[in-house]
mmCIF file of C-alpha atoms in Angstrom:
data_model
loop_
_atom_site.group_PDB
_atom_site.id
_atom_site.type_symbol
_atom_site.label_atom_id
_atom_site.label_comp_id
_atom_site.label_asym_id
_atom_site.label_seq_id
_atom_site.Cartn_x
_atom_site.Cartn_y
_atom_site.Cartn_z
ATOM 1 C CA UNK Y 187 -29.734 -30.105 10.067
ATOM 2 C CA UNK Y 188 -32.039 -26.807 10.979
ATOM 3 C CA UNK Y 189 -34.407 -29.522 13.715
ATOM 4 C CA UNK Y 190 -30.681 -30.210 14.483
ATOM 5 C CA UNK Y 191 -29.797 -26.387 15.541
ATOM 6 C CA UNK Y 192 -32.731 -25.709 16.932
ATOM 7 C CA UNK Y 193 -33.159 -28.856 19.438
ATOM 8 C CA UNK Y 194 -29.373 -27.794 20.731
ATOM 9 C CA UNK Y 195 -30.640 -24.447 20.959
ATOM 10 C CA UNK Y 196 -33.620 -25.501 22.988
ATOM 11 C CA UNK Y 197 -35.910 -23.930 20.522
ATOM 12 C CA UNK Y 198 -37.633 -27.506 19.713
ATOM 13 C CA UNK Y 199 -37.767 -31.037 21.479
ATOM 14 C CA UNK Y 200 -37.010 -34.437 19.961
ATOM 15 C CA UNK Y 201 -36.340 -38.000 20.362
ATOM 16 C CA UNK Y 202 -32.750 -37.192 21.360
ATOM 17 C CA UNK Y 203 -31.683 -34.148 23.919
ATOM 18 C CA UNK Y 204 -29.598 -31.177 23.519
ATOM 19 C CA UNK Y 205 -26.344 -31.971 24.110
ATOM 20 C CA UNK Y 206 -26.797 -35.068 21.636
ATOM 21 C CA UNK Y 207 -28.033 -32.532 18.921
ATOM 22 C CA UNK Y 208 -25.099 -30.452 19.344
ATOM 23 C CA UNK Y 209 -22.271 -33.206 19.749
ATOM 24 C CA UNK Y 210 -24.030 -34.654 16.187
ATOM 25 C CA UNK Y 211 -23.829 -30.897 14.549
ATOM 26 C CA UNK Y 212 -19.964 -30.592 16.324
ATOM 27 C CA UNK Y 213 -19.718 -34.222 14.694
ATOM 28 C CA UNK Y 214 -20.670 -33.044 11.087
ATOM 29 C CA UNK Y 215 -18.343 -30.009 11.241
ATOM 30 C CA UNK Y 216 -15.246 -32.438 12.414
ATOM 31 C CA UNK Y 217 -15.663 -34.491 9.643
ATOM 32 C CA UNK Y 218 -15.468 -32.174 7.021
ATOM 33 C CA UNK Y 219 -12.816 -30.300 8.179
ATOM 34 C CA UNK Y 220 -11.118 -34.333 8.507
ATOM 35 C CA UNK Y 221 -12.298 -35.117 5.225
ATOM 36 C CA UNK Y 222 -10.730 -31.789 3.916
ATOM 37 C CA UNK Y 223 -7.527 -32.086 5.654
ATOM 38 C CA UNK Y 224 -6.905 -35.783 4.266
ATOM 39 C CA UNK Y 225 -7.833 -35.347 0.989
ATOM 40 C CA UNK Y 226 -4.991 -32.123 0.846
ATOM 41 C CA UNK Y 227 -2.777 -35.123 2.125
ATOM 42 C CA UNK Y 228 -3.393 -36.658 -0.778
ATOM 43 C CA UNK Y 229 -3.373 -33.601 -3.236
ATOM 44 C CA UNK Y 230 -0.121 -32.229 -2.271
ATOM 45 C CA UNK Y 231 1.559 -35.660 -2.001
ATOM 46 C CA UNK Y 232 0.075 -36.621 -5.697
ATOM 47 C CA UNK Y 233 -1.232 -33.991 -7.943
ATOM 48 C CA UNK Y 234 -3.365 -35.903 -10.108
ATOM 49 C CA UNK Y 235 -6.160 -34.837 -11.139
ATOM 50 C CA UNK Y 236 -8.654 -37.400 -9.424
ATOM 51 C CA UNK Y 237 -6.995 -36.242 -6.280
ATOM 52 C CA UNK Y 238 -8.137 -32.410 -7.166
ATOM 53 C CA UNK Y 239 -11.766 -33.447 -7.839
ATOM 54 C CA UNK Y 240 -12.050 -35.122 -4.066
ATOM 55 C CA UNK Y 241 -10.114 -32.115 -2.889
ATOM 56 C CA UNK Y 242 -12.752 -29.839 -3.746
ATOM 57 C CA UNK Y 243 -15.250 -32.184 -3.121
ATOM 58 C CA UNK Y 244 -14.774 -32.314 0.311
ATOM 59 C CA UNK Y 245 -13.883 -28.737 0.373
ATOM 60 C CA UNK Y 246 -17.639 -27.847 -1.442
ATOM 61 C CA UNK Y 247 -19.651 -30.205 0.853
ATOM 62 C CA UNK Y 248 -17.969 -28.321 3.528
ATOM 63 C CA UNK Y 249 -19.018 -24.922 2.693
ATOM 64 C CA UNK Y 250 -22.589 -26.290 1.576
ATOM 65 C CA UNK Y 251 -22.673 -26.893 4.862
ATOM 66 C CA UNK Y 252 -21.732 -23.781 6.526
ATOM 67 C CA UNK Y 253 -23.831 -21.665 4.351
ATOM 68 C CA UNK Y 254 -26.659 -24.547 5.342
ATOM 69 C CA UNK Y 255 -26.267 -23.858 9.403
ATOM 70 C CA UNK Y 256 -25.828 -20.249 8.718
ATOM 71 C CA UNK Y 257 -29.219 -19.858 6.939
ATOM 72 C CA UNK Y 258 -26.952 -17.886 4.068
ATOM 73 C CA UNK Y 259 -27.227 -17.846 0.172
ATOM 74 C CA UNK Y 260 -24.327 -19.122 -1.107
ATOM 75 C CA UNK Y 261 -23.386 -15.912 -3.577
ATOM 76 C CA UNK Y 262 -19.544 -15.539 -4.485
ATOM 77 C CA UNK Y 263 -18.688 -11.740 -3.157
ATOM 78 C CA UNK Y 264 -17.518 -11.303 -6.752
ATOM 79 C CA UNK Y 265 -19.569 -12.791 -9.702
ATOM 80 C CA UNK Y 266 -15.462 -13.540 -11.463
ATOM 81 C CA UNK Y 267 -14.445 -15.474 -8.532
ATOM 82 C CA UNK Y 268 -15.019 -18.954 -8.203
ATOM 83 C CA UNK Y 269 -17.721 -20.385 -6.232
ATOM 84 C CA UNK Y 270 -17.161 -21.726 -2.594
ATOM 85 C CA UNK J 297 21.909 -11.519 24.373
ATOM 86 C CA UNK J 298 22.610 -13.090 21.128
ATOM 87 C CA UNK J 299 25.275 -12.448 18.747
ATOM 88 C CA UNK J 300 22.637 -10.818 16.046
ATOM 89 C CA UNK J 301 21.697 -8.521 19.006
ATOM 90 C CA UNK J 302 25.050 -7.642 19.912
ATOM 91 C CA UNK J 303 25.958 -6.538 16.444
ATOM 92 C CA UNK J 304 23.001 -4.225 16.404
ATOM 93 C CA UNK J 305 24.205 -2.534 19.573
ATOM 94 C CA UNK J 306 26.548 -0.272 18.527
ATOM 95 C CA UNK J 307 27.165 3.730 19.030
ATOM 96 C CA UNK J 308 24.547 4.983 16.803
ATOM 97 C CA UNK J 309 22.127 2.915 18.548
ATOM 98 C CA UNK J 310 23.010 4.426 22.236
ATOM 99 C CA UNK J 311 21.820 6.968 24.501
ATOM 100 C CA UNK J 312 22.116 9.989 22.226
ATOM 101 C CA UNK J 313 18.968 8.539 19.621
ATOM 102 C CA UNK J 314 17.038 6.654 21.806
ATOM 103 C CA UNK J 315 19.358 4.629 24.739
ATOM 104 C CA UNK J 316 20.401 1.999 25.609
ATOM 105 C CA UNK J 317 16.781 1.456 26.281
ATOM 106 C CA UNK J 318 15.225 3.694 24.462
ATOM 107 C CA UNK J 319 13.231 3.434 20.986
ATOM 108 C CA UNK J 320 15.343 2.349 18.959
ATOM 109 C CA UNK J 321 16.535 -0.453 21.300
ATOM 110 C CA UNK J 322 12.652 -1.652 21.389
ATOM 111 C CA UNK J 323 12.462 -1.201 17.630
ATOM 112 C CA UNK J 324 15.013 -3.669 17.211
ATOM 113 C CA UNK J 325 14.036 -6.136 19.654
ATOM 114 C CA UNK J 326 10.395 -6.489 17.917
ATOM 115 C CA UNK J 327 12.321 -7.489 15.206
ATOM 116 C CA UNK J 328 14.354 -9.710 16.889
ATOM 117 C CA UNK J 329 10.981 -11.504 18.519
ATOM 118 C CA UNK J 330 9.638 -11.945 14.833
ATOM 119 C CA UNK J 331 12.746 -13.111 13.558
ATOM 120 C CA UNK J 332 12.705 -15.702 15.995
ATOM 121 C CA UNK J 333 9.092 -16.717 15.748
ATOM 122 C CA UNK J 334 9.748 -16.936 12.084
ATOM 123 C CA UNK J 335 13.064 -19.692 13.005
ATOM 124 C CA UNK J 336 10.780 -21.342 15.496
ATOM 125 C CA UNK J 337 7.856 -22.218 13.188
ATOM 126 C CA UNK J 338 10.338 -23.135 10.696
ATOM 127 C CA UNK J 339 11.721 -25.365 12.863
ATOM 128 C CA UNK J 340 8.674 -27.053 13.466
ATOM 129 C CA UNK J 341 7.971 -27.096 9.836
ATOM 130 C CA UNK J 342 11.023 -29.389 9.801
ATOM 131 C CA UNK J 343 9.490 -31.386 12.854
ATOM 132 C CA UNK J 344 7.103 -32.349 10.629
ATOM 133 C CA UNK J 345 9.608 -34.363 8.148
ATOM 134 C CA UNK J 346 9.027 -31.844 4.974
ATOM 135 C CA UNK J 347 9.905 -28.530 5.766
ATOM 136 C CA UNK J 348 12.781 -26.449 7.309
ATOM 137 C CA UNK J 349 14.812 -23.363 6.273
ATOM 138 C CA UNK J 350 14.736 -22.666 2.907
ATOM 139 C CA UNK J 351 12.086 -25.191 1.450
ATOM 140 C CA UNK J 352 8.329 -23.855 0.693
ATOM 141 C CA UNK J 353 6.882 -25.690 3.678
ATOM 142 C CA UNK J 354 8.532 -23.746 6.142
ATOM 143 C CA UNK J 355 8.405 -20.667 4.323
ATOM 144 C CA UNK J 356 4.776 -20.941 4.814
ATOM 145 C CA UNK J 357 5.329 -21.811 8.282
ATOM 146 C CA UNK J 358 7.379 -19.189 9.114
ATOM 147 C CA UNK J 359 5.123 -16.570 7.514
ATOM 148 C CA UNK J 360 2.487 -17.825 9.893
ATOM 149 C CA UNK J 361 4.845 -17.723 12.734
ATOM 150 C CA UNK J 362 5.420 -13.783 12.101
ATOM 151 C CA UNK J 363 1.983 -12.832 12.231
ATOM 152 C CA UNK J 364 0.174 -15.122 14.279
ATOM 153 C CA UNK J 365 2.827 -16.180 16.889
ATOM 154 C CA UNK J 366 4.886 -13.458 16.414
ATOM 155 C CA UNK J 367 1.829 -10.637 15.916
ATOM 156 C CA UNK J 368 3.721 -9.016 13.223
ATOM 157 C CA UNK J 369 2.083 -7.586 10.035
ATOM 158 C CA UNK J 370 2.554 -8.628 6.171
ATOM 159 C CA UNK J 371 5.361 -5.903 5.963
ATOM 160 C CA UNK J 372 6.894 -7.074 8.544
ATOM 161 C CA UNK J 373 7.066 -10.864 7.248
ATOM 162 C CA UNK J 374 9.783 -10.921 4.529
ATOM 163 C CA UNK J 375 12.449 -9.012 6.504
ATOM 164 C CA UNK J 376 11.856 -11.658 9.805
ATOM 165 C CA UNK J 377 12.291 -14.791 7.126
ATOM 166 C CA UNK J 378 15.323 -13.445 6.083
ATOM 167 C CA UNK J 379 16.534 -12.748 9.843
ATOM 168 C CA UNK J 380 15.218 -16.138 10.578
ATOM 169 C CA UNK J 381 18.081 -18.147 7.510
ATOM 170 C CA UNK J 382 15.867 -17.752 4.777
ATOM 171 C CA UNK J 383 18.225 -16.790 1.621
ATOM 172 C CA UNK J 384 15.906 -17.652 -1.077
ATOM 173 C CA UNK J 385 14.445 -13.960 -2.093
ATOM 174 C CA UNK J 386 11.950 -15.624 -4.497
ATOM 175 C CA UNK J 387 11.106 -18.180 -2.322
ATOM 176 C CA UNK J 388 10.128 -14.941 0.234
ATOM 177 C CA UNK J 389 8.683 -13.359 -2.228
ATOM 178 C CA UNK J 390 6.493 -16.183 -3.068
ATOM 179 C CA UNK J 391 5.110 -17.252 0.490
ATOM 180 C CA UNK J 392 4.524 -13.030 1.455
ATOM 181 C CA UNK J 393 2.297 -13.299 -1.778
ATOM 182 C CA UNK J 394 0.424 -16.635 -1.030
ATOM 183 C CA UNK J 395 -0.405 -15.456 2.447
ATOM 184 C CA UNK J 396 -1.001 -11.527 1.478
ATOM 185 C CA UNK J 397 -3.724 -12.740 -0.954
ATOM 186 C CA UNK J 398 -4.993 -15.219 1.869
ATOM 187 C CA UNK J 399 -5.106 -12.417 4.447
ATOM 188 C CA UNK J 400 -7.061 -9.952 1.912
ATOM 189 C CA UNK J 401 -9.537 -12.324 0.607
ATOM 190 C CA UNK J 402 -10.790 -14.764 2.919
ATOM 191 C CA UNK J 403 -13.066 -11.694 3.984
ATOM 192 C CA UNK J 404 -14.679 -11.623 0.577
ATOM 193 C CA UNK J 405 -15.979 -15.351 1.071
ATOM 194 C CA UNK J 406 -19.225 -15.359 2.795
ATOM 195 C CA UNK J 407 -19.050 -18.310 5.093
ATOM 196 C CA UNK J 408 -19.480 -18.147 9.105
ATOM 197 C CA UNK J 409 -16.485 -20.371 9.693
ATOM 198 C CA UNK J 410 -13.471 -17.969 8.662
ATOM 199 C CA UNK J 411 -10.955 -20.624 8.705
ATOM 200 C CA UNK J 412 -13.103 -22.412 5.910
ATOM 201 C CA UNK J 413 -12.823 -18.583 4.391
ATOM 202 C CA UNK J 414 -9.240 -19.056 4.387
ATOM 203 C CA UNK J 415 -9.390 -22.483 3.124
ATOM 204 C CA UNK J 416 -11.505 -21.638 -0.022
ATOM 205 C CA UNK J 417 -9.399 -18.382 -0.926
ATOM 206 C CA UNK J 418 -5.968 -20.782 -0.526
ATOM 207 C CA UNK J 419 -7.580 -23.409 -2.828
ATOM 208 C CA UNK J 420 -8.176 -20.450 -5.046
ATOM 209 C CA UNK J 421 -5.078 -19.286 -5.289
ATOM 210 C CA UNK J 422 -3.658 -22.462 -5.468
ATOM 211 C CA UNK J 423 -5.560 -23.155 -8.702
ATOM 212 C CA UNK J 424 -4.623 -19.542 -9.899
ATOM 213 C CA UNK J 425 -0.847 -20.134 -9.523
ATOM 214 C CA UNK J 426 -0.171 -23.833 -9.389
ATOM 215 C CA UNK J 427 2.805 -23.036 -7.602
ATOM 216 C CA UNK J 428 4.929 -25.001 -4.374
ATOM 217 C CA UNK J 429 4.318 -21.701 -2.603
ATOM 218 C CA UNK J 430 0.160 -21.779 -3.337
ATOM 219 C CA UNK J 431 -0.059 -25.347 -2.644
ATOM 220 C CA UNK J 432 2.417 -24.714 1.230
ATOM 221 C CA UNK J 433 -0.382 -21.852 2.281
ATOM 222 C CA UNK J 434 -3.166 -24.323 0.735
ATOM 223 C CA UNK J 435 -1.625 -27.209 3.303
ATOM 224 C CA UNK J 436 -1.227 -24.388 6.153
ATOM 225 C CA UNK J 437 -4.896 -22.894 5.879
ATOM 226 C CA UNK J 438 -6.419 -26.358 5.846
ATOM 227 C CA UNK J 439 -4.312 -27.455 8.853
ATOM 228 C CA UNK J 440 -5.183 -24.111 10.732
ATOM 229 C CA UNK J 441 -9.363 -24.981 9.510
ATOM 230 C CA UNK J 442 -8.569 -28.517 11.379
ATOM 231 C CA UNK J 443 -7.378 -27.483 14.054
ATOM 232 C CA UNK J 444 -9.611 -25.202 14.771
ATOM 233 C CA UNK J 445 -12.472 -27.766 15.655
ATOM 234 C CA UNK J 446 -12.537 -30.112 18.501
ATOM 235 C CA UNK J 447 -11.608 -33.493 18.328
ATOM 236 C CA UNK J 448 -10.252 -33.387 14.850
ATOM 237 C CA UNK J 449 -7.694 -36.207 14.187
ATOM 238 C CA UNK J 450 -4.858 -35.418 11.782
ATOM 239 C CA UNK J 451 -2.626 -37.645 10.030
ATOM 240 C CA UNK J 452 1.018 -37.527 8.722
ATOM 241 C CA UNK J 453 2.698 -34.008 8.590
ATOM 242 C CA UNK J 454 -0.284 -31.832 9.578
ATOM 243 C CA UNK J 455 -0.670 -33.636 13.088
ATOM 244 C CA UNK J 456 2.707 -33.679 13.942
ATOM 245 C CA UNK J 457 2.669 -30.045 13.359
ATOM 246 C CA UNK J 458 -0.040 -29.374 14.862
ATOM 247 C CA UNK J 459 1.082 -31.416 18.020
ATOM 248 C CA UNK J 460 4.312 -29.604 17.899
ATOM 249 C CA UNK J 461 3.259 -25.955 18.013
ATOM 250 C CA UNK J 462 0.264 -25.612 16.842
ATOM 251 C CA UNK J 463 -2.057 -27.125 19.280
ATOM 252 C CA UNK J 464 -0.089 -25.564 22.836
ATOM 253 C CA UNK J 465 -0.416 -22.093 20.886
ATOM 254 C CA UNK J 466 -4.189 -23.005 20.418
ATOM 255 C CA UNK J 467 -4.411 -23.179 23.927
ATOM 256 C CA UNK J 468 -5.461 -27.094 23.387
ATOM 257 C CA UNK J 469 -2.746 -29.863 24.925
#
């Protein structure tokens, strides 16, 4: 994902150019936030708690990934609250 | 004019505090404007199959229509839900709280994508309270974090909300 960002940012050169680097990065972030909008579907028509775990699944493997592009460390801004 | 306006225009609200067009007169046309962005995202709410006046889902909805269509503030929120039908004061109560402890801690998660930030403080709340109000602003953050990327495709209640208001107001058609 970082040869990703930096081939759209015209900072490297690849097998693929730099508008396909950034519609596959724009690609990644649309699918989580899809992922993370159906499985809320789910949670909020059904409860259960299989539907939780996928909830916040998809929710973590979205925010992995934002702290991932934005070169961050993923600390909670207080140690009591619950991780992203 | 309509009829709520017209009641408000009476003698102690002419030219001797304010005018016919004076403070006061503005004062109670900004509420007016949120009270009516409040009914119209309710509305929509209802669009969507689930929601409407009085029902969780479009309290949420409505509370979003205040501040974000309406550009009200929190304080501002529970008066315009009950100009906009609302009766249910707990049911108020509830969504200003959901969204008041969106609003003041989605800046204390560190993530670049602040509608993501608002996601992740919904979903904690949510598991805080466990309550139809958390799990409304849970459904209305994650809906706002969709459609706030391109190309996203939505299903069921979230896209035909977002179709409905969300999307023209996003400037997307």
């Amino acid at each position: 994902m970082t040869r990703l960002q930096q081939v759209a940012a015209g900072e490297e050169t690849a097998g693929y150019s730099e508008a396909e680097a950034a519609r596959a990065l724009r690609w990644i972030g649309d699918e989580h936030a899809r992922r993370v909008s159906d499985t809320v579907t789910d949670l909020v028509s059904d409860p259960s708690a299989e539907n939780r775990r996928r909830f916040y699944a998809a929710q973590n493997a979205a925010v992995d990934t934002d702290y991932w592009a934005a070169k961050s460390t993923p600390l909670p801004a207080s140690a009591l609250a619950p991780g992203g | 004019m309509s009829d709520q306006w017209a009641a408000w225009n009476t003698r102690w609200n002419g030219e001797k505090i304010g005018g016919s067009d004076g403070l006061f007169t503005h004062a109670y046309l900004d509420r007016l404007h949120l009270s009516h962005a409040a009914r119209d995202a309710t509305a929509v709410s209802l669009g969507a199959g689930r929601g409407g006046v009085n029902t969780t889902r479009g309290a949420a909805a409505a509370v979003d229509g205040v501040l974000v269509g309406g550009g009200g503030f929190l304080g501002q929120v529970a008066a315009s839900l009950r100009g906009s039908g609302f009766t249910d004061e707990d049911m108020i109560q509830r969504a200003v709280e959901a969204r008041g402890y969106v609003v003041k801690h989605a800046g204390d998660v560190p993530l670049a994508d602040k509608n993501l930030a608002e996601v992740v403080a919904a979903s904690n709340y949510s598991a805080a309270m466990n309550t139809p109000a958390a799990a409304a602003e849970l459904e209305r953050a994650v809906l706002n974090y969709s459609l706030g990327r391109e190309g996203i495709q939505l299903r069921g209640a979230a896209r035909d909300a977002g179709r409905t208001i969300w999307l023209p107001r996003a400037g997307r058609s």
